[in-house]
Amino acid sequence: CVDPGDSPLPPLTAVVERARAALKYVEPKNLLLAPDCGLMTIGRELARAKARFLVDVAKELRRSL
């Protein structure tokens, strides 16, 4: 749900909504937020930022459940 390349992060609300839409098909305990293909092809700082972003998405999603 997050592009693993050098592209900027999408808006938090967009990814939260995408994850929320997935909850129509899977139970919350089975939903996994992950980058599309891993983060090995980008710099460490950007990879950390994208990983932190996914944590923020998960926190926001949990608040709304």
Short mmCIF file of C-alpha atoms in Angstrom, two decimals:
data_model
loop_
_atom_site.label_atom_id
_atom_site.label_comp_id
_atom_site.label_asym_id
_atom_site.label_seq_id
_atom_site.Cartn_x
_atom_site.Cartn_y
_atom_site.Cartn_z
CA CYS A 1 0.00 0.00 0.00
CA VAL A 2 3.09 2.27 -0.10
CA ASP A 3 5.30 2.62 -3.17
CA PRO A 4 8.76 1.22 -2.32
CA GLY A 5 10.55 3.60 -4.71
CA ASP A 6 11.88 7.11 -4.23
CA SER A 7 8.42 8.61 -4.68
CA PRO A 8 7.06 10.85 -1.94
CA LEU A 9 4.69 9.45 0.66
CA PRO A 10 1.01 9.56 -0.26
CA PRO A 11 -1.43 11.41 2.00
CA LEU A 12 -2.06 9.49 5.22
CA THR A 13 -5.82 9.68 4.71
CA ALA A 14 -5.55 8.06 1.28
CA VAL A 15 -3.73 5.01 2.62
CA VAL A 16 -6.03 4.77 5.66
CA GLU A 17 -9.04 4.76 3.33
CA ARG A 18 -7.43 2.11 1.13
CA ALA A 19 -6.82 -0.07 4.19
CA ARG A 20 -10.33 0.59 5.48
CA ALA A 21 -11.73 -0.57 2.14
CA ALA A 22 -9.81 -3.84 2.52
CA LEU A 23 -11.61 -4.45 5.81
CA LYS A 24 -14.74 -5.22 3.80
CA TYR A 25 -13.01 -8.45 2.79
CA VAL A 26 -10.73 -9.40 5.70
CA GLU A 27 -10.93 -9.28 9.48
CA PRO A 28 -8.86 -6.48 11.10
CA LYS A 29 -6.60 -9.08 12.76
CA ASN A 30 -5.71 -10.44 9.30
CA LEU A 31 -4.95 -7.11 7.61
CA LEU A 32 -1.25 -6.55 6.97
CA LEU A 33 0.07 -3.12 6.00
CA ALA A 34 3.27 -3.42 4.00
CA PRO A 35 5.20 -1.67 1.22
CA ASP A 36 4.45 -3.01 -2.25
CA CYS A 37 7.78 -4.82 -2.77
CA GLY A 38 9.99 -4.16 0.22
CA LEU A 39 12.24 -1.18 0.84
CA MET A 40 15.68 -2.49 -0.11
CA THR A 41 16.04 -0.34 -3.24
CA ILE A 42 15.89 3.03 -1.46
CA GLY A 43 18.05 4.81 1.08
CA ARG A 44 17.83 3.93 4.73
CA GLU A 45 16.31 7.25 5.82
CA LEU A 46 13.52 7.09 3.25
CA ALA A 47 12.90 3.43 4.08
CA ARG A 48 12.56 4.31 7.77
CA ALA A 49 10.22 7.18 6.94
CA LYS A 50 8.02 4.88 4.88
CA ALA A 51 8.02 2.23 7.62
CA ARG A 52 7.08 4.89 10.22
CA PHE A 53 4.36 6.07 7.87
CA LEU A 54 2.85 2.57 7.81
CA VAL A 55 2.86 2.56 11.62
CA ASP A 56 1.00 5.89 11.57
CA VAL A 57 -1.53 4.44 9.12
CA ALA A 58 -2.08 1.45 11.42
CA LYS A 59 -2.56 3.69 14.46
CA GLU A 60 -5.08 5.85 12.64
CA LEU A 61 -6.94 2.80 11.36
CA ARG A 62 -7.10 1.29 14.87
CA ARG A 63 -8.58 4.51 16.25
CA SER A 64 -11.48 4.20 13.85
CA LEU A 65 -12.29 0.54 14.56
#
